[in-house]
Amino acid sequence: MTNGDSIIKDLFGIVDCSLLSFSEGMENGKRCKTIHLTYDGPVPPECAMCGGKTYSHGRRDLNIADTPMGGVPTRIVITFPRRRCSLCGNLWQPTFSNVNEKRKMTDRAYADIAQRSLRTTFRDVAEDYTLTHMTVKNVFEDFIHDYEWRLRFKTPAFLGIDEIKIKKIGEVTVITDLEHRTLYDMLKGRNQQALTDYFMSMPDREQVLWVCSDMYRPFQKSIGTAMPNARWAIDHFHVVMKANEAIDTIRRDLQQGMSKRSRINTKRGLAYTLKTRRRDLSAEEAMKIRLLRDDPELNPLAVAFDLKEDFFDIWDENPQSKDNAMKAFDEWERNIPEDKQYDSFRTLAQTVHNFHEQIFHYWDCPIAISNGYTECANRLIRETNMKGRGYSFETLRGRSLYRKSNLLSIINGDRYEIGPRILTNGPLFTTEAIDTDDPTEDEDDDWEPFPEPEYDVDETTGEILD
């Protein structure tokens, strides 16, 4: 290898090529650098297929994109010979290291575009490379697909499941690690068969001990089929939320017999107050509740407010004792007035009976299990989708799951396990892995620590801060 060849290899990672020329010009109204290389590697005199003699079949140019140099888009043009076999007609041309010929760019440009696409829009990346935004989108999706086998997440012991609806994509099932507050995966759709197939293919699925979700019944069969050691706990916020729905039903029924002005005033003054916790009422809101008790027409709202508060207190006043919580629920159900006006609370009581085991599993779980982080992840996924408007599911999943440092690490190394380890002490809030000296880990586990996350997280809510 000549000194010139060595420089080309060091600069671009391309071997068997030497520099011909360097030029600058304009492309799509923007300055662009072009580096001309020529192939000077070995040329086979015989056909690799049949051994026949080859003859020259002209020269061609391979035009590829490279990472910007000094902020200026850069192109590399490699001129190379071609040989054709005189016997079988097989055509030979050289292959180039560190070049993605499918996408017509260097491997480092391929990776750089994928990393930039996590931080900014496809159009902004396309501007830096003088490519179309659709090309950047396709590169990002190709990269995620090519390297997905290296991006493996540890199977959580505490799994959260929820769904969101994304315009142009449809229903998306979001799966999180509740113990470490990280996004684990996203699945298109949420029908029972799709969920069961996914969970059956999950590695180490026997390690899942708890699953928290809403009251979507198909979860029960999927969890029972695929996770032999898991127990299903229904997120208690989804349960107590139904008490607010019950009180809204009673308020709307009362408003049916009111004049338009009274109905509007009641809605404006009470819709929010009735769903506020007693401990959070302002002095003015507390006065409104007291006035309801003295008004024969509106007194049912005060009774409904008390029923709602007592239902919330099942969790608040019995944080440790499952038996006391179950007794508190039985007492609450007995105290529902017989008047048909309060049927919405009887419907709530029936819902608790229908999911009695799963709801009261809340007290059996070793952590105060909640799907709050999954709801937070849903919001972040929606925000990610809004930034791009019209992402495909694969693009949205890639942008949500993977981080810049993750992608950089899989390029520079071998197989990596991204995500927190179950034995790691302390909570983790991102998909970034951290270092550990835990002697229980496998000695051949070839992973390295990643840089610190590029954002701050509220340790109480798990939300990413601005």
Short mmCIF file of C-alpha atoms in Angstrom, two decimals:
data_model
loop_
_atom_site.label_atom_id
_atom_site.label_comp_id
_atom_site.label_asym_id
_atom_site.label_seq_id
_atom_site.Cartn_x
_atom_site.Cartn_y
_atom_site.Cartn_z
CA MET A 1 0.00 0.00 0.00
CA THR A 2 1.41 3.39 -0.99
CA ASN A 3 1.42 6.40 1.30
CA GLY A 4 -1.41 7.93 -0.76
CA ASP A 5 -3.47 4.76 -0.43
CA SER A 6 -2.88 4.79 3.31
CA ILE A 7 -4.17 8.35 3.57
CA ILE A 8 -7.31 7.45 1.61
CA LYS A 9 -7.87 4.50 3.92
CA ASP A 10 -7.36 6.62 7.03
CA LEU A 11 -9.62 9.40 5.78
CA PHE A 12 -12.44 7.40 4.21
CA GLY A 13 -11.89 3.76 5.18
CA ILE A 14 -11.63 2.81 1.51
CA VAL A 15 -8.73 0.59 0.45
CA ASP A 16 -7.08 -0.05 -2.94
CA CYS A 17 -7.83 3.47 -4.12
CA SER A 18 -5.70 6.54 -4.73
CA LEU A 19 -6.57 10.23 -4.99
CA LEU A 20 -7.07 11.69 -8.45
CA SER A 21 -8.41 15.16 -7.73
CA PHE A 22 -10.40 17.33 -5.35
CA SER A 23 -12.93 19.93 -6.46
CA GLU A 24 -15.71 22.16 -5.16
CA GLY A 25 -18.88 23.16 -6.95
CA MET A 26 -22.59 23.85 -6.50
CA GLU A 27 -25.28 21.19 -6.15
CA ASN A 28 -28.94 22.11 -5.71
CA GLY A 29 -27.85 25.65 -4.95
CA LYS A 30 -25.46 24.58 -2.21
CA ARG A 31 -21.70 24.27 -2.06
CA CYS A 32 -20.49 20.69 -2.43
CA LYS A 33 -17.09 19.00 -2.32
CA THR A 34 -16.21 16.18 -4.71
CA ILE A 35 -13.28 13.81 -4.16
CA HIS A 36 -12.21 11.75 -7.19
CA LEU A 37 -10.56 8.39 -6.51
CA THR A 38 -9.31 5.69 -8.84
CA TYR A 39 -9.19 1.98 -8.13
CA ASP A 40 -5.65 0.59 -8.22
CA GLY A 41 -6.18 -2.76 -6.57
CA PRO A 42 -5.79 -6.25 -8.08
CA VAL A 43 -7.61 -7.08 -11.31
CA PRO A 44 -8.17 -10.83 -11.93
CA PRO A 45 -6.91 -12.10 -15.29
CA GLU A 46 -9.13 -15.18 -15.01
CA CYS A 47 -12.83 -15.65 -14.32
CA ALA A 48 -13.65 -16.73 -10.78
CA MET A 49 -16.67 -18.69 -12.07
CA CYS A 50 -15.16 -20.82 -14.85
CA GLY A 51 -11.48 -19.96 -15.01
CA GLY A 52 -11.76 -18.45 -18.46
CA LYS A 53 -9.70 -15.50 -19.61
CA THR A 54 -11.18 -12.06 -18.98
CA TYR A 55 -10.97 -8.96 -21.11
CA SER A 56 -11.47 -5.26 -20.36
CA HIS A 57 -15.11 -4.17 -20.35
CA GLY A 58 -14.67 -0.45 -19.86
CA ARG A 59 -14.57 1.71 -16.77
CA ARG A 60 -17.36 3.01 -14.59
CA ASP A 61 -17.81 5.65 -11.88
CA LEU A 62 -19.31 4.93 -8.48
CA ASN A 63 -20.76 8.15 -7.04
CA ILE A 64 -21.31 7.93 -3.27
CA ALA A 65 -22.13 10.35 -0.45
CA ASP A 66 -19.80 10.80 2.49
CA THR A 67 -20.17 12.67 5.79
CA PRO A 68 -19.96 16.46 5.39
CA MET A 69 -16.49 17.94 5.62
CA GLY A 70 -16.39 21.27 7.43
CA GLY A 71 -20.17 21.44 7.19
CA VAL A 72 -20.03 21.07 3.41
CA PRO A 73 -21.77 18.08 1.72
CA THR A 74 -19.16 15.71 0.31
CA ARG A 75 -19.27 13.29 -2.61
CA ILE A 76 -16.76 10.60 -3.49
CA VAL A 77 -16.44 9.43 -7.09
CA ILE A 78 -14.52 6.17 -7.55
CA THR A 79 -13.45 5.22 -11.07
CA PHE A 80 -12.95 1.47 -11.47
CA PRO A 81 -12.35 -1.06 -14.27
CA ARG A 82 -14.64 -3.92 -15.27
CA ARG A 83 -13.69 -7.31 -16.77
CA ARG A 84 -15.86 -9.78 -18.65
CA CYS A 85 -15.18 -13.50 -19.09
CA SER A 86 -14.72 -14.56 -22.70
CA LEU A 87 -16.23 -17.99 -21.96
CA CYS A 88 -19.19 -17.60 -19.61
CA GLY A 89 -19.77 -13.85 -19.89
CA ASN A 90 -19.49 -13.29 -16.13
CA LEU A 91 -18.85 -9.62 -15.34
CA TRP A 92 -16.29 -8.72 -12.66
CA GLN A 93 -16.00 -5.39 -10.90
CA PRO A 94 -14.36 -4.59 -7.56
CA THR A 95 -16.20 -4.25 -4.28
CA PHE A 96 -15.22 -1.50 -1.90
CA SER A 97 -14.82 -1.77 1.83
CA ASN A 98 -16.87 0.55 4.06
CA VAL A 99 -19.18 1.46 1.18
CA ASN A 100 -22.93 0.81 1.19
CA GLU A 101 -23.50 0.37 -2.52
CA LYS A 102 -27.27 -0.11 -2.12
CA ARG A 103 -27.67 3.39 -0.69
CA LYS A 104 -24.69 4.85 -2.61
CA MET A 105 -22.89 6.16 0.47
CA THR A 106 -20.04 5.29 2.80
CA ASP A 107 -20.80 3.18 5.84
CA ARG A 108 -19.99 6.09 8.12
CA ALA A 109 -22.42 8.34 6.24
CA TYR A 110 -25.03 5.57 6.50
CA ALA A 111 -24.56 5.45 10.30
CA ASP A 112 -24.31 9.23 10.66
CA ILE A 113 -27.60 9.76 8.85
CA ALA A 114 -29.28 7.23 11.15
CA GLN A 115 -27.91 8.96 14.26
CA ARG A 116 -28.82 12.45 13.06
CA SER A 117 -32.31 11.22 12.25
CA LEU A 118 -32.88 10.53 15.94
CA ARG A 119 -32.10 14.13 16.88
CA THR A 120 -33.69 16.13 14.10
CA THR A 121 -36.06 15.88 11.16
CA PHE A 122 -35.37 13.94 7.97
CA ARG A 123 -35.57 17.18 6.00
CA ASP A 124 -32.83 18.80 8.10
CA VAL A 125 -30.57 15.79 7.62
CA ALA A 126 -31.31 15.76 3.90
CA GLU A 127 -30.31 19.43 3.73
CA ASP A 128 -26.90 18.65 5.25
CA TYR A 129 -26.31 15.85 2.75
CA THR A 130 -28.07 17.36 -0.28
CA LEU A 131 -30.28 14.27 -0.42
CA THR A 132 -34.07 13.98 -0.54
CA HIS A 133 -35.88 13.54 2.77
CA MET A 134 -37.32 10.25 1.48
CA THR A 135 -33.79 8.93 0.95
CA VAL A 136 -32.91 9.87 4.53
CA LYS A 137 -36.07 8.17 5.80
CA ASN A 138 -35.24 4.99 3.87
CA VAL A 139 -31.66 5.01 5.18
CA PHE A 140 -32.92 5.34 8.75
CA GLU A 141 -35.37 2.45 8.37
CA ASP A 142 -32.74 0.29 6.62
CA PHE A 143 -30.26 0.95 9.40
CA ILE A 144 -32.72 0.01 12.15
CA HIS A 145 -33.59 -3.18 10.25
CA ASP A 146 -29.94 -4.09 9.55
CA TYR A 147 -28.77 -3.63 13.14
CA GLU A 148 -31.88 -4.64 15.07
CA TRP A 149 -30.37 -8.00 15.93
CA ARG A 150 -27.73 -6.15 17.98
CA LEU A 151 -30.25 -4.03 19.84
CA ARG A 152 -31.62 -6.46 22.37
CA PHE A 153 -33.42 -5.31 25.50
CA LYS A 154 -33.33 -7.23 28.76
CA THR A 155 -36.68 -8.86 29.47
CA PRO A 156 -38.22 -6.96 32.40
CA ALA A 157 -39.49 -8.55 35.59
CA PHE A 158 -42.20 -5.86 35.81
CA LEU A 159 -43.89 -5.26 32.47
CA GLY A 160 -46.25 -2.41 31.63
CA ILE A 161 -48.65 -2.61 28.67
CA ASP A 162 -50.83 0.11 27.21
CA GLU A 163 -52.04 1.19 23.78
CA ILE A 164 -52.24 4.40 21.85
CA LYS A 165 -53.83 5.33 18.55
CA ILE A 166 -51.57 7.05 16.04
CA LYS A 167 -53.02 8.70 12.95
CA LYS A 168 -52.16 6.78 9.75
CA ILE A 169 -50.66 3.94 11.82
CA GLY A 170 -53.59 2.82 13.96
CA GLU A 171 -53.38 1.07 17.32
CA VAL A 172 -49.91 0.61 18.78
CA THR A 173 -49.19 -1.49 21.86
CA VAL A 174 -46.55 0.10 24.06
CA ILE A 175 -44.52 -2.17 26.34
CA THR A 176 -42.35 -0.77 29.15
CA ASP A 177 -40.03 -1.91 31.93
CA LEU A 178 -41.80 -0.50 34.99
CA GLU A 179 -39.00 -1.33 37.42
CA HIS A 180 -36.44 0.78 35.57
CA ARG A 181 -38.84 3.12 33.77
CA THR A 182 -37.65 2.42 30.26
CA LEU A 183 -39.43 1.82 26.98
CA TYR A 184 -39.06 -1.88 26.09
CA ASP A 185 -40.81 -2.25 22.74
CA MET A 186 -43.69 -1.18 20.50
CA LEU A 187 -46.03 -3.55 18.68
CA LYS A 188 -48.38 -2.68 15.85
CA GLY A 189 -51.95 -3.61 16.77
CA ARG A 190 -53.22 -5.14 19.99
CA ASN A 191 -55.44 -8.09 19.09
CA GLN A 192 -55.09 -11.17 21.26
CA GLN A 193 -53.36 -13.34 18.68
CA ALA A 194 -50.75 -10.70 17.87
CA LEU A 195 -50.05 -10.15 21.57
CA THR A 196 -49.78 -13.88 22.26
CA ASP A 197 -47.43 -14.45 19.32
CA TYR A 198 -45.24 -11.55 20.40
CA PHE A 199 -45.01 -12.63 24.03
CA MET A 200 -44.36 -16.25 23.05
CA SER A 201 -41.33 -15.08 21.06
CA MET A 202 -40.03 -12.87 23.86
CA PRO A 203 -36.66 -14.15 25.16
CA ASP A 204 -36.57 -15.24 28.81
CA ARG A 205 -40.32 -14.72 29.11
CA GLU A 206 -40.32 -16.85 32.27
CA GLN A 207 -38.48 -13.96 33.96
CA VAL A 208 -41.57 -11.74 33.76
CA LEU A 209 -43.15 -11.75 37.22
CA TRP A 210 -45.72 -8.96 37.01
CA VAL A 211 -47.69 -7.34 34.19
CA CYS A 212 -49.59 -4.09 34.74
CA SER A 213 -52.19 -2.80 32.29
CA ASP A 214 -55.73 -1.51 31.96
CA MET A 215 -58.78 -3.80 31.96
CA TYR A 216 -58.35 -5.05 28.41
CA ARG A 217 -59.51 -8.66 28.80
CA PRO A 218 -57.42 -10.20 25.93
CA PHE A 219 -54.32 -9.38 28.00
CA GLN A 220 -55.36 -12.10 30.42
CA LYS A 221 -55.11 -14.98 27.95
CA SER A 222 -51.94 -13.67 26.31
CA ILE A 223 -50.21 -13.29 29.69
CA GLY A 224 -51.46 -16.65 30.94
CA THR A 225 -50.32 -18.44 27.78
CA ALA A 226 -46.91 -16.86 27.27
CA MET A 227 -45.71 -15.90 30.76
CA PRO A 228 -45.89 -18.86 33.14
CA ASN A 229 -44.59 -16.98 36.18
CA ALA A 230 -46.37 -13.66 35.66
CA ARG A 231 -49.32 -12.23 37.55
CA TRP A 232 -51.60 -9.64 36.00
CA ALA A 233 -52.22 -6.49 38.06
CA ILE A 234 -54.64 -3.88 36.79
CA ASP A 235 -53.35 -0.34 37.10
CA HIS A 236 -55.30 1.19 39.98
CA PHE A 237 -55.44 4.59 38.28
CA HIS A 238 -57.57 3.03 35.54
CA VAL A 239 -59.87 1.69 38.27
CA VAL A 240 -60.30 4.89 40.30
CA MET A 241 -60.71 6.85 37.06
CA LYS A 242 -64.05 5.06 36.68
CA ALA A 243 -65.25 6.72 39.90
CA ASN A 244 -64.80 10.07 38.17
CA GLU A 245 -66.72 8.71 35.18
CA ALA A 246 -69.52 7.62 37.54
CA ILE A 247 -69.81 11.05 39.11
CA ASP A 248 -69.88 12.64 35.64
CA THR A 249 -72.77 10.36 34.69
CA ILE A 250 -74.77 11.50 37.72
CA ARG A 251 -74.03 15.17 37.01
CA ARG A 252 -75.16 14.86 33.40
CA ASP A 253 -78.38 13.07 34.41
CA LEU A 254 -79.21 15.87 36.85
CA GLN A 255 -78.57 18.50 34.21
CA GLN A 256 -81.14 16.94 31.89
CA GLY A 257 -83.99 18.51 33.93
CA MET A 258 -82.39 21.94 34.26
CA SER A 259 -82.82 25.06 32.23
CA LYS A 260 -80.09 25.85 29.74
CA ARG A 261 -78.61 28.60 31.96
CA SER A 262 -78.64 26.40 35.07
CA ARG A 263 -77.12 23.54 33.11
CA ILE A 264 -74.27 25.71 31.84
CA ASN A 265 -73.63 27.21 35.28
CA THR A 266 -73.60 23.78 36.87
CA LYS A 267 -71.16 22.42 34.31
CA ARG A 268 -68.84 25.41 34.57
CA GLY A 269 -68.89 25.47 38.34
CA LEU A 270 -68.89 21.79 39.25
CA ALA A 271 -67.56 19.51 36.47
CA TYR A 272 -63.94 19.99 37.55
CA THR A 273 -64.60 20.50 41.28
CA LEU A 274 -66.48 17.22 41.70
CA LYS A 275 -63.48 15.28 40.30
CA THR A 276 -60.97 17.10 42.51
CA ARG A 277 -59.74 15.19 45.55
CA ARG A 278 -61.06 16.48 48.86
CA ARG A 279 -57.55 17.22 50.08
CA ASP A 280 -56.88 19.37 47.01
CA LEU A 281 -60.03 21.51 47.15
CA SER A 282 -59.52 25.25 47.38
CA ALA A 283 -61.57 27.19 49.91
CA GLU A 284 -63.95 28.28 47.15
CA GLU A 285 -64.33 24.71 45.83
CA ALA A 286 -64.93 23.34 49.34
CA MET A 287 -67.69 25.95 49.77
CA LYS A 288 -69.34 24.72 46.55
CA ILE A 289 -69.45 21.16 47.90
CA ARG A 290 -70.98 22.38 51.20
CA LEU A 291 -73.64 24.33 49.30
CA LEU A 292 -74.55 21.17 47.36
CA ARG A 293 -75.41 19.41 50.60
CA ASP A 294 -78.00 22.09 51.46
CA ASP A 295 -79.61 22.09 47.99
CA PRO A 296 -82.26 19.33 47.65
CA GLU A 297 -81.95 19.34 43.88
CA LEU A 298 -78.14 19.12 43.79
CA ASN A 299 -77.56 17.07 46.95
CA PRO A 300 -77.04 13.84 44.92
CA LEU A 301 -73.85 15.43 43.59
CA ALA A 302 -72.53 15.81 47.15
CA VAL A 303 -73.39 12.17 47.85
CA ALA A 304 -71.63 11.13 44.62
CA PHE A 305 -68.61 13.23 45.61
CA ASP A 306 -68.42 11.36 48.94
CA LEU A 307 -68.74 7.99 47.18
CA LYS A 308 -65.95 8.94 44.83
CA GLU A 309 -63.69 10.01 47.71
CA ASP A 310 -64.40 6.85 49.70
CA PHE A 311 -63.54 4.75 46.66
CA PHE A 312 -60.19 6.53 46.25
CA ASP A 313 -59.53 6.02 49.97
CA ILE A 314 -59.57 2.24 49.50
CA TRP A 315 -56.06 2.66 48.10
CA ASP A 316 -55.00 5.76 50.02
CA GLU A 317 -55.89 4.54 53.50
CA ASN A 318 -54.83 0.92 53.05
CA PRO A 319 -51.43 1.05 51.35
CA GLN A 320 -50.09 -2.09 53.05
CA SER A 321 -53.02 -4.37 53.92
CA LYS A 322 -54.83 -6.21 51.16
CA ASP A 323 -57.38 -7.61 53.65
CA ASN A 324 -58.24 -4.14 54.92
CA ALA A 325 -58.55 -2.88 51.34
CA MET A 326 -60.95 -5.68 50.45
CA LYS A 327 -63.03 -4.98 53.57
CA ALA A 328 -63.03 -1.28 52.71
CA PHE A 329 -64.35 -2.07 49.25
CA ASP A 330 -67.13 -4.28 50.65
CA GLU A 331 -68.11 -1.50 53.06
CA TRP A 332 -68.06 1.06 50.25
CA GLU A 333 -70.30 -1.10 48.08
CA ARG A 334 -72.82 -1.53 50.89
CA ASN A 335 -72.99 2.27 51.37
CA ILE A 336 -74.08 2.96 47.77
CA PRO A 337 -77.64 4.40 48.09
CA GLU A 338 -80.37 2.22 46.64
CA ASP A 339 -81.70 5.08 44.52
CA LYS A 340 -81.39 4.29 40.81
CA GLN A 341 -79.66 7.62 40.45
CA TYR A 342 -76.45 6.00 41.74
CA ASP A 343 -76.43 3.03 39.35
CA SER A 344 -73.18 4.26 37.80
CA PHE A 345 -71.42 3.49 41.09
CA ARG A 346 -73.03 0.06 41.20
CA THR A 347 -71.63 -0.49 37.70
CA LEU A 348 -68.22 0.48 39.06
CA ALA A 349 -68.63 -2.04 41.89
CA GLN A 350 -69.49 -4.75 39.36
CA THR A 351 -66.38 -3.88 37.37
CA VAL A 352 -64.30 -4.43 40.51
CA HIS A 353 -65.98 -7.82 41.01
CA ASN A 354 -65.29 -8.76 37.37
CA PHE A 355 -61.56 -8.06 37.82
CA HIS A 356 -61.37 -8.66 41.57
CA GLU A 357 -58.22 -10.80 41.58
CA GLN A 358 -56.28 -8.58 39.17
CA ILE A 359 -57.28 -5.33 40.92
CA PHE A 360 -56.31 -6.56 44.38
CA HIS A 361 -53.04 -7.99 43.07
CA TYR A 362 -51.88 -4.40 43.57
CA TRP A 363 -51.28 -5.23 47.24
CA ASP A 364 -49.39 -8.45 46.47
CA CYS A 365 -46.77 -6.84 44.25
CA PRO A 366 -43.41 -6.08 45.95
CA ILE A 367 -43.38 -2.60 44.37
CA ALA A 368 -46.22 -0.09 44.21
CA ILE A 369 -46.96 -1.18 40.67
CA SER A 370 -48.47 1.43 38.39
CA ASN A 371 -48.68 2.01 34.66
CA GLY A 372 -47.91 5.71 35.09
CA TYR A 373 -44.58 5.45 33.28
CA THR A 374 -46.23 3.70 30.34
CA GLU A 375 -48.69 6.59 30.07
CA CYS A 376 -45.70 8.95 30.12
CA ALA A 377 -44.03 6.92 27.34
CA ASN A 378 -47.26 7.18 25.31
CA ARG A 379 -47.10 10.96 25.53
CA LEU A 380 -43.47 11.03 24.42
CA ILE A 381 -44.28 8.73 21.48
CA ARG A 382 -47.11 11.05 20.44
CA GLU A 383 -44.79 14.05 20.63
CA THR A 384 -42.19 12.22 18.53
CA ASN A 385 -44.83 11.44 15.92
CA MET A 386 -46.09 15.03 15.85
CA LYS A 387 -42.57 16.32 15.12
CA GLY A 388 -42.44 14.31 11.91
CA ARG A 389 -46.11 13.99 10.95
CA GLY A 390 -46.72 10.86 8.92
CA TYR A 391 -43.98 8.55 10.20
CA SER A 392 -44.31 4.89 9.33
CA PHE A 393 -44.57 2.50 12.28
CA GLU A 394 -40.96 1.35 11.75
CA THR A 395 -39.67 4.92 11.82
CA LEU A 396 -41.69 5.87 14.89
CA ARG A 397 -40.56 2.73 16.70
CA GLY A 398 -36.92 3.34 15.81
CA ARG A 399 -37.03 6.98 16.90
CA SER A 400 -38.72 6.04 20.18
CA LEU A 401 -36.60 3.04 21.14
CA TYR A 402 -33.07 3.82 20.06
CA ARG A 403 -30.65 6.54 21.06
CA LYS A 404 -27.66 8.05 19.26
CA SER A 405 -25.12 6.41 21.57
CA ASN A 406 -26.79 3.02 21.11
CA LEU A 407 -26.40 3.20 17.34
CA LEU A 408 -22.80 4.39 17.58
CA SER A 409 -21.92 1.54 19.90
CA ILE A 410 -23.32 -1.21 17.70
CA ILE A 411 -21.30 0.14 14.77
CA ASN A 412 -18.04 0.16 16.70
CA GLY A 413 -18.53 -3.13 18.51
CA ASP A 414 -20.00 -6.56 18.23
CA ARG A 415 -23.28 -7.67 19.78
CA TYR A 416 -24.63 -5.30 22.41
CA GLU A 417 -27.44 -5.59 24.91
CA ILE A 418 -29.10 -2.21 25.16
CA GLY A 419 -31.14 -1.34 28.21
CA PRO A 420 -31.00 -1.75 31.98
CA ARG A 421 -30.16 -4.98 33.72
CA ILE A 422 -32.58 -6.40 36.21
CA LEU A 423 -29.85 -6.70 38.86
CA THR A 424 -28.72 -3.10 38.47
CA ASN A 425 -29.14 -1.12 41.67
CA GLY A 426 -31.23 2.02 41.46
CA PRO A 427 -33.75 3.20 38.88
CA LEU A 428 -32.88 3.80 35.24
CA PHE A 429 -34.95 6.08 33.09
CA THR A 430 -33.62 5.68 29.55
CA THR A 431 -32.73 2.94 27.12
CA GLU A 432 -29.06 3.71 27.70
CA ALA A 433 -27.16 0.84 29.35
CA ILE A 434 -24.87 1.55 32.29
CA ASP A 435 -21.70 -0.06 33.56
CA THR A 436 -21.77 -2.57 36.39
CA ASP A 437 -19.27 -4.66 38.29
CA ASP A 438 -21.87 -7.20 39.32
CA PRO A 439 -20.04 -10.56 39.55
CA THR A 440 -23.23 -12.42 38.68
CA GLU A 441 -23.06 -11.23 35.08
CA ASP A 442 -21.73 -13.55 32.38
CA GLU A 443 -18.01 -13.13 31.77
CA ASP A 444 -18.45 -13.30 28.01
CA ASP A 445 -21.09 -10.57 27.93
CA ASP A 446 -19.33 -8.20 25.55
CA TRP A 447 -20.96 -4.87 26.31
CA GLU A 448 -19.58 -1.51 27.29
CA PRO A 449 -21.05 1.49 29.11
CA PHE A 450 -22.76 4.15 27.06
CA PRO A 451 -22.48 7.91 27.58
CA GLU A 452 -24.85 9.63 29.98
CA PRO A 453 -28.28 10.48 28.53
CA GLU A 454 -28.53 13.81 26.78
CA TYR A 455 -31.54 14.94 28.81
CA ASP A 456 -32.78 15.21 32.41
CA VAL A 457 -35.56 13.12 33.86
CA ASP A 458 -37.93 13.83 36.74
CA GLU A 459 -37.21 11.00 39.23
CA THR A 460 -40.76 11.15 40.59
CA THR A 461 -42.73 10.92 37.37
CA GLY A 462 -40.13 9.52 35.00
CA GLU A 463 -40.92 12.30 32.54
CA ILE A 464 -38.24 13.78 30.32
CA LEU A 465 -37.69 17.42 31.19
CA ASP A 466 -37.16 20.21 28.68
#
